[in-house]
Short mmCIF file of C-alpha atoms in Angstrom, two decimals:
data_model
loop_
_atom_site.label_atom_id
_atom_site.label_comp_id
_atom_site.label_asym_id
_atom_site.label_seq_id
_atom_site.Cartn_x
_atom_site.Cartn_y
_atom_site.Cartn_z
CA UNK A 1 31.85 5.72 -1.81
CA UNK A 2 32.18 6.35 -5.80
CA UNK A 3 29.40 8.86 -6.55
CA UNK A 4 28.45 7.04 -9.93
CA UNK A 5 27.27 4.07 -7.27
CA UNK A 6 23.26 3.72 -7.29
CA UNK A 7 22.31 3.37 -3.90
CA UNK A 8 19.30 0.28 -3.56
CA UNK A 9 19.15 0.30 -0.02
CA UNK A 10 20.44 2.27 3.20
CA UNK A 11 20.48 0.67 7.02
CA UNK A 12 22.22 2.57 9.80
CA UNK A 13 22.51 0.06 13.21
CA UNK A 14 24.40 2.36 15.01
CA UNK A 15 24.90 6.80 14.79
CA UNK A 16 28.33 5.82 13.50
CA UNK A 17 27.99 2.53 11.68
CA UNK A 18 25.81 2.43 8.34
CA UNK A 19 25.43 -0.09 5.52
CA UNK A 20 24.65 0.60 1.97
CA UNK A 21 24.40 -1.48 -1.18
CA UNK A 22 25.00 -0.32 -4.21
CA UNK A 23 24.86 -0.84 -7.96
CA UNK A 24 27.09 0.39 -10.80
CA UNK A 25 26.99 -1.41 -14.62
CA UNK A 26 25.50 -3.99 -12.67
CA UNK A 27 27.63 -4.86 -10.14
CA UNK A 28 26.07 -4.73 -6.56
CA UNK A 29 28.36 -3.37 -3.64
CA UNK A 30 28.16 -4.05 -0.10
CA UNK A 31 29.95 -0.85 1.62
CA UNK A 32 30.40 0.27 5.31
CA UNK A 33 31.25 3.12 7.80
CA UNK A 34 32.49 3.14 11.54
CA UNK A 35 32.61 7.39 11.12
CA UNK A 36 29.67 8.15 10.06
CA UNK A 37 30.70 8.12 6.36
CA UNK A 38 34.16 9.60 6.48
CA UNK A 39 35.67 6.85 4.84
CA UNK A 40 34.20 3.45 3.27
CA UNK A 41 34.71 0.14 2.91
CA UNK A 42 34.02 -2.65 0.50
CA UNK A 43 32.47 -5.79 1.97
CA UNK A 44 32.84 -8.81 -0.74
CA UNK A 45 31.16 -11.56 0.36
CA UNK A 46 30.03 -14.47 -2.60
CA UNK A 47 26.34 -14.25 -1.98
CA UNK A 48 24.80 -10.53 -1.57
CA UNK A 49 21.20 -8.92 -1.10
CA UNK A 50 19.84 -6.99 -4.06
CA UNK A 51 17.30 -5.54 -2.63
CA UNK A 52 16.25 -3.46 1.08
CA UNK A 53 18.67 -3.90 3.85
CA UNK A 54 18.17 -3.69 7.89
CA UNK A 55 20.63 -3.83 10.35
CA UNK A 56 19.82 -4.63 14.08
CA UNK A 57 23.65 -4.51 15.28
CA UNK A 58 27.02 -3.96 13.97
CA UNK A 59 27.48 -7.83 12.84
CA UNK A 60 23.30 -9.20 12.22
CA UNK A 61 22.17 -7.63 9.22
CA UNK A 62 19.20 -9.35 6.76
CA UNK A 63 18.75 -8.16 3.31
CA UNK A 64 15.95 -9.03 0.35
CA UNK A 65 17.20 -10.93 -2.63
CA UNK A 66 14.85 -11.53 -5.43
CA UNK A 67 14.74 -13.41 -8.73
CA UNK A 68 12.06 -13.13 -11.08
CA UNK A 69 9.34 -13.41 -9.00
CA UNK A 70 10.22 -14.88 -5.69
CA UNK A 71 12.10 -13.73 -3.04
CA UNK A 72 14.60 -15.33 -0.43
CA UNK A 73 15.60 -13.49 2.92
CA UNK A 74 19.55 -13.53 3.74
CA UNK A 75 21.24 -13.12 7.29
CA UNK A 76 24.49 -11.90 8.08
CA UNK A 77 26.04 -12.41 11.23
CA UNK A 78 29.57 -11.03 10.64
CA UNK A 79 28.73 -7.80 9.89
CA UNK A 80 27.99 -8.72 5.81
CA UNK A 81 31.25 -11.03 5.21
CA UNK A 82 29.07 -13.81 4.49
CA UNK A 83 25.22 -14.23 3.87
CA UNK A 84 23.11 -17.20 3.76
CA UNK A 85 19.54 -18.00 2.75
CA UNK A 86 17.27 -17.65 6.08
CA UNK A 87 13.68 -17.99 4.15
CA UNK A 88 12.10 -18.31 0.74
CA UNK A 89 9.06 -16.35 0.15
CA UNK A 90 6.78 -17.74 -2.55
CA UNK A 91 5.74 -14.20 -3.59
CA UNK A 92 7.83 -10.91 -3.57
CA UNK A 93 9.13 -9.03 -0.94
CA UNK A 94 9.20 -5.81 0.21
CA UNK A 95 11.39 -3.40 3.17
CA UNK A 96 12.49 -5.90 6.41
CA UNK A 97 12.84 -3.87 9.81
CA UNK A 98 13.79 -4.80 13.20
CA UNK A 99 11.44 -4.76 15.79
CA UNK A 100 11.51 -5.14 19.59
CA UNK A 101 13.17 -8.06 21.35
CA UNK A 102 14.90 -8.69 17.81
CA UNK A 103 11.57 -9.33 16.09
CA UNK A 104 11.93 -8.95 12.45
CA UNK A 105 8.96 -7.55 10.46
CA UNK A 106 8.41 -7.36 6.71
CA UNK A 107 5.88 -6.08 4.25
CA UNK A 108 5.08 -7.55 0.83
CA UNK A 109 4.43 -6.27 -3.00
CA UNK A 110 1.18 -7.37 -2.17
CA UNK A 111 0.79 -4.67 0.69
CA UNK A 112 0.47 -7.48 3.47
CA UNK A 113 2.49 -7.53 6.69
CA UNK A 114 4.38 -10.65 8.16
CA UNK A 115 6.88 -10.99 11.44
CA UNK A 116 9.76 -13.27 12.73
CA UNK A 117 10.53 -14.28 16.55
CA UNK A 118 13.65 -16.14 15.56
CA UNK A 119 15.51 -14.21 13.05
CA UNK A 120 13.63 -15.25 9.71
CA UNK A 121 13.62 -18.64 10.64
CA UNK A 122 10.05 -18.93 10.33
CA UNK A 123 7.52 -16.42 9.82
CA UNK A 124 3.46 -15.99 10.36
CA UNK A 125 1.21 -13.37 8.59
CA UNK A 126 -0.46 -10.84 10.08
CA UNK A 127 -3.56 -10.96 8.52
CA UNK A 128 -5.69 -7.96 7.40
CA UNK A 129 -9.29 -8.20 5.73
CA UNK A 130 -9.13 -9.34 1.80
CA UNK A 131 -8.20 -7.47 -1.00
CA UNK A 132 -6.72 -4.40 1.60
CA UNK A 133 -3.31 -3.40 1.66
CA UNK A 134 -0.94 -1.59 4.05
CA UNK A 135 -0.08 1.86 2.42
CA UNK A 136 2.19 2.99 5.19
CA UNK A 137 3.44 1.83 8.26
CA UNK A 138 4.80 3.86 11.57
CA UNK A 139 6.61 2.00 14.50
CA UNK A 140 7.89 2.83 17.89
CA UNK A 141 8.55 0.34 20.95
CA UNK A 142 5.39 -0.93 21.74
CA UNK A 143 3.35 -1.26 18.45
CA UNK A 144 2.70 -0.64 14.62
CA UNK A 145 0.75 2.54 13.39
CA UNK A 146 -0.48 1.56 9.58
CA UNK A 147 -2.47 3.24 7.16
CA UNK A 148 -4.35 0.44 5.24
CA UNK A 149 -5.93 0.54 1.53
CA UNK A 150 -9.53 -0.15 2.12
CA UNK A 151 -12.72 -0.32 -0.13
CA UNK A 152 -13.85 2.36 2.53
CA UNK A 153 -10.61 4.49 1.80
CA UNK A 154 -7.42 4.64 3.89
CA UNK A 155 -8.23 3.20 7.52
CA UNK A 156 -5.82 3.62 10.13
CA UNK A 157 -5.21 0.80 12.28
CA UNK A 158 -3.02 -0.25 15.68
CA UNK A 159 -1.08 -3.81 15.80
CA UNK A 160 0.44 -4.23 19.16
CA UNK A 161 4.12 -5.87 19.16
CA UNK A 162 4.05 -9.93 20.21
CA UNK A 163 6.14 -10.48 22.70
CA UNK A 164 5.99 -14.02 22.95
CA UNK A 165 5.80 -16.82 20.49
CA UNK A 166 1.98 -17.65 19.58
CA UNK A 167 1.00 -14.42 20.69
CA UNK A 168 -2.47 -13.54 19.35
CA UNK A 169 -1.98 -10.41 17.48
CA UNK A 170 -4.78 -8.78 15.63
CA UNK A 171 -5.11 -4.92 13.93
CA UNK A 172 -7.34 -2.43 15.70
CA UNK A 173 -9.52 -0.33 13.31
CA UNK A 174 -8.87 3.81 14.80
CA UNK A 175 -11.36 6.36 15.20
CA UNK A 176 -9.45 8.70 13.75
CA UNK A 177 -10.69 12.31 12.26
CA UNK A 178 -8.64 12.22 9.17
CA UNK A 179 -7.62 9.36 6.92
CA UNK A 180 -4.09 8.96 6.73
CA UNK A 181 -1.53 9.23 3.99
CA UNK A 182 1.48 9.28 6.33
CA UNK A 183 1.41 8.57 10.10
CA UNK A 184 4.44 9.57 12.78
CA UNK A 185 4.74 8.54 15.98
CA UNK A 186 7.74 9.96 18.10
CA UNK A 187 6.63 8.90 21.47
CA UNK A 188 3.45 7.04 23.24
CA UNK A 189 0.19 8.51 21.94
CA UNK A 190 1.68 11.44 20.20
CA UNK A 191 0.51 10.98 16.67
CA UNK A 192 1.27 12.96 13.72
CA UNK A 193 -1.18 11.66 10.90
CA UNK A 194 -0.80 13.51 6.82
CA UNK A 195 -4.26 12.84 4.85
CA UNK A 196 -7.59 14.28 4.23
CA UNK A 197 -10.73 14.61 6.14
CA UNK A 198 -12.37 10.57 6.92
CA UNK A 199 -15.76 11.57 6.00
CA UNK A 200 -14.98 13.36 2.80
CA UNK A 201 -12.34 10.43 1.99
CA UNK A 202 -14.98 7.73 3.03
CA UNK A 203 -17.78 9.82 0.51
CA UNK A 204 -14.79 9.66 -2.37
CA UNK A 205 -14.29 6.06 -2.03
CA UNK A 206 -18.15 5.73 -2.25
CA UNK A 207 -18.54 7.39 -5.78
CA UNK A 208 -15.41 5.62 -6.66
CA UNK A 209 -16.55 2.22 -6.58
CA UNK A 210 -20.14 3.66 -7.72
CA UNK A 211 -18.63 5.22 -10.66
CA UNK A 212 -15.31 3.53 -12.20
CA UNK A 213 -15.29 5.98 -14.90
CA UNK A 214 -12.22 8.08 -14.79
CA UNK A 215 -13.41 10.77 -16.73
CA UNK A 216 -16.80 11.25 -13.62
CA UNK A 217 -14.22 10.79 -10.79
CA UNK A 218 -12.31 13.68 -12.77
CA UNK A 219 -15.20 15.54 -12.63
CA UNK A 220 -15.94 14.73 -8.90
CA UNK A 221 -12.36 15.68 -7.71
CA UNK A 222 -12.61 18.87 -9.26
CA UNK A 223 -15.43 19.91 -7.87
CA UNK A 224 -14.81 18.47 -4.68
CA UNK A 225 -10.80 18.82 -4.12
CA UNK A 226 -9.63 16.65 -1.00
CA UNK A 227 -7.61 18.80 1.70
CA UNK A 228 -4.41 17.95 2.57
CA UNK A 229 -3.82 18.83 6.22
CA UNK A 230 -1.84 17.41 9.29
CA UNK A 231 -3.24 16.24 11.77
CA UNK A 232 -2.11 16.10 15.65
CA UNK A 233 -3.41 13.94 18.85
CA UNK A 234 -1.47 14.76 21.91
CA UNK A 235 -1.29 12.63 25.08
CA UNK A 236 -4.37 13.58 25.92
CA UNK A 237 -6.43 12.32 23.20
CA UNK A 238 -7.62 15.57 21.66
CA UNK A 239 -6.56 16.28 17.69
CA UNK A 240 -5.76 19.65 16.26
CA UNK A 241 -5.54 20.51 12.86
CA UNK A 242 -2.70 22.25 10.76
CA UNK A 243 -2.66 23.44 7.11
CA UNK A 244 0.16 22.97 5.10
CA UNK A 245 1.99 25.43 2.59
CA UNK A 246 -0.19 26.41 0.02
CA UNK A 247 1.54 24.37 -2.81
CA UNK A 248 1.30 21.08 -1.21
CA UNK A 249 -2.37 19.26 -2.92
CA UNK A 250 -2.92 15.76 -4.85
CA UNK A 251 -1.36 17.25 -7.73
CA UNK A 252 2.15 17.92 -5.22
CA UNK A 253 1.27 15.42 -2.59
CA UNK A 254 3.42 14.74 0.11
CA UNK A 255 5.66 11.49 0.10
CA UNK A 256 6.84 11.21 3.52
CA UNK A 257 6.36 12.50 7.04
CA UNK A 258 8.91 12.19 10.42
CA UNK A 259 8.70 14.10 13.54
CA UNK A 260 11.80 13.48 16.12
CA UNK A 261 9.67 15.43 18.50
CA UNK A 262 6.68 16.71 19.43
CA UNK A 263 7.88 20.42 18.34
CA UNK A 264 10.10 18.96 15.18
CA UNK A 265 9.11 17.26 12.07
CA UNK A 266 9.84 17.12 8.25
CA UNK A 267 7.49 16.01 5.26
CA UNK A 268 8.94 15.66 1.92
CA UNK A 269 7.79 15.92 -1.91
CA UNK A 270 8.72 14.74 -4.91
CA UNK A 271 11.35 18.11 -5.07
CA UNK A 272 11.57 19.99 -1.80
CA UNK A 273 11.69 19.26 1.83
CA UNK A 274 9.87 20.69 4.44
CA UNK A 275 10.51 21.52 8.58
CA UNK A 276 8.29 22.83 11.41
CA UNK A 277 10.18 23.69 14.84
CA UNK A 278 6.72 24.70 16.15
CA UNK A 279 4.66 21.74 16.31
CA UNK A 280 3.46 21.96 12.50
CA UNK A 281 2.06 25.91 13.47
CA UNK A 282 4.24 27.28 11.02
CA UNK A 283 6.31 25.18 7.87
CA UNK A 284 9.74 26.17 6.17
CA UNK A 285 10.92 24.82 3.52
CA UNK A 286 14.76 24.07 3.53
CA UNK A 287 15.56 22.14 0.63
CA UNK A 288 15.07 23.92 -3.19
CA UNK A 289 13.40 22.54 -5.57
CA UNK A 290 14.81 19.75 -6.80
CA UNK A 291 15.92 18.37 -10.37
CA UNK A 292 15.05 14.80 -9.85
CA UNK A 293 12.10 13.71 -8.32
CA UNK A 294 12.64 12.53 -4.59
CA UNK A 295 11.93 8.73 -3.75
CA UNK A 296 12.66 8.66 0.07
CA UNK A 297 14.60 10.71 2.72
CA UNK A 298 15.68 8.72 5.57
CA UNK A 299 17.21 10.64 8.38
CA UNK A 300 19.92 9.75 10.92
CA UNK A 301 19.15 12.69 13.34
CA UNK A 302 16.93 15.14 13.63
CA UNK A 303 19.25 17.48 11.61
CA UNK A 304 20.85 14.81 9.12
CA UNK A 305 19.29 12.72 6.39
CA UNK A 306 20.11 10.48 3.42
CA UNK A 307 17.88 11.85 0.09
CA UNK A 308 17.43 9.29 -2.37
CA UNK A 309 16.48 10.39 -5.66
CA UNK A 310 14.55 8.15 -8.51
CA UNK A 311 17.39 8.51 -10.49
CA UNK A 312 19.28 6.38 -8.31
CA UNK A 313 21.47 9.12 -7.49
CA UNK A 314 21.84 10.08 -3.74
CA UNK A 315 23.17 12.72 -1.15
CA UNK A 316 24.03 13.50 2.70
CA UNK A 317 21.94 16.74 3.87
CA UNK A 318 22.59 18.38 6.86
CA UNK A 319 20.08 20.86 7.83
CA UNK A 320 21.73 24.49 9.06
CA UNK A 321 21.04 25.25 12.62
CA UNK A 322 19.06 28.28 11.63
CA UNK A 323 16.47 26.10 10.34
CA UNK A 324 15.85 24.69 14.17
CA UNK A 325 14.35 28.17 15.46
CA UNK A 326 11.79 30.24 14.59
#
């Protein structure tokens, strides 16, 4: 793949097969592997996505195309040959995934959350209280981890997976210790939450809505600086607390979290990335400091990622296996 290309979205179905589309002068791309990026192809197909992409196999792919400010969802099911319209949204939409039993899920512009039982066909909302918004969402086989914009701060909150059509679904507020910037979730009940303490958050949010002017909530910051720690609840329901490297605050904040396992996990920054192999004990950071501000990292392995950088630029990073041992 042409390294002038600007990646727009990445989707990897398969540790061998991955999809990305591309821009240049333009022109939006459609390319794909079979050897884990070896060698690419060029998919040309008269009607393409502009926006995210997700894959759920090798042929059945859906992809975001906007205009202005609507939004229509496309299906593949030859592997990106050929697309057609599946749904229109009447508003804008955000990053589709693939759920459980082929469920597709998909969040809006607008922060809320919507799913599919029948490939896009149809969908139904999955309604949170007005005027919040979903920040960040974590999934794993069973249900949806979400940190949600509140008037009371971030709130993290539990959706189980439907299984069924006209399942009941509903989100469960979490009494958690710390209100979460970025959750993880690499198996059952082993949560990985990035944020600050709930009741100083909750006391923040307070004054903010007491005191909209931005030169007292300077003032109120400053004297009272939110913590950013990481946060840990093992199977047994108990929650430990980690500090991270010195240098990481509001002013550096963190902009993504992922733990593989319970011992492994990365966060990244807008210029360096960072890896525990002790369970977030100790933090290394294995990436310098970077040019270009960082707008995602989405990894393939535990050891092998995709960085995407605002710029639109992009690159395959393989972390050295002296970086998995302490």
């Amino acid at each position: 793949m042409p390294s002038q290309q600007t990646v727009l979205s990445l989707s990897f179905p398969s540790p061998t097969t991955w999809f990305v589309l591309s821009s240049f002068q333009g022109l939006n791309t459609l390319w794909r592997t079979h050897n884990r990026g070896k060698t690419w192809s060029v998919i040309y197909p008269s009607l393409t996505p502009n926006g995210p992409i997700a894959w759920t196999s090798h042929q059945i792919g859906v992809g975001i195309n906007t205009q202005g400010y609507q939004s229509d969802l496309l299906i593949t099911h030859n592997g990106g040959m050929s697309w057609s319209v599946q749904h229109k949204f009447s508003t804008l939409a955000g990053t589709p995934y693939w759920g459980p039993d082929h469920s597709l899920w998909m969040t809006t512009a607008q922060g809320s959350l919507w799913y599919s039982l029948n490939h896009g066909y149809t969908f139904s909302r999955v309604k949170v209280l007005p005027h919040d918004h979903i920040q960040t969402l974590a999934t794993n086989a069973h249900t949806i981890l979400a940190a949600v914009k509140t008037s009371h701060g971030l709130v993290p909150m539990r959706l189980e997976y439907p299984m069924r059509p006209g399942s009941k679904i509903h989100w469960q507020i979490l009494n958690w210790p710390v209100s979460p910037q970025w959750i993880a979730e690499p198996s059952a009940h082993d949560i990985w939450a990035l944020g600050t303490n709930r009741a100083q958050s909750q006391a923040f949010a307070r004054f903010h809505q007491s005191h909209p002017n931005p030169k007292a909530i300077a003032r109120y910051t400053m004297q009272r600086p939110l913590a950013l720690s990481l946060y840990h609840r093992n199977k047994n329901g108990q929650w430990v607390l980690y500090e991270l490297p010195k240098n990481i605050s509001a002013l550096n904040p963190p902009r993504g979290l992922f733990f593989p396992s319970t011992q492994m996990g990365y966060f990244w920054t807008a210029d360096q990335i960072f890896v525990t192999n002790n369970g977030g004990k100790s933090w290394t950071q294995i990436l310098p400091p970077q040019e270009q501000p960082i707008s995602f990292v989405n990894f393939i392995s535990s050891s092998e990622a995709w960085i995407s950088f605002e710029n639109g630029f992009h690159a395959w990073f393989v972390i050295p296996l002296k970086n998995h041992s302490q």
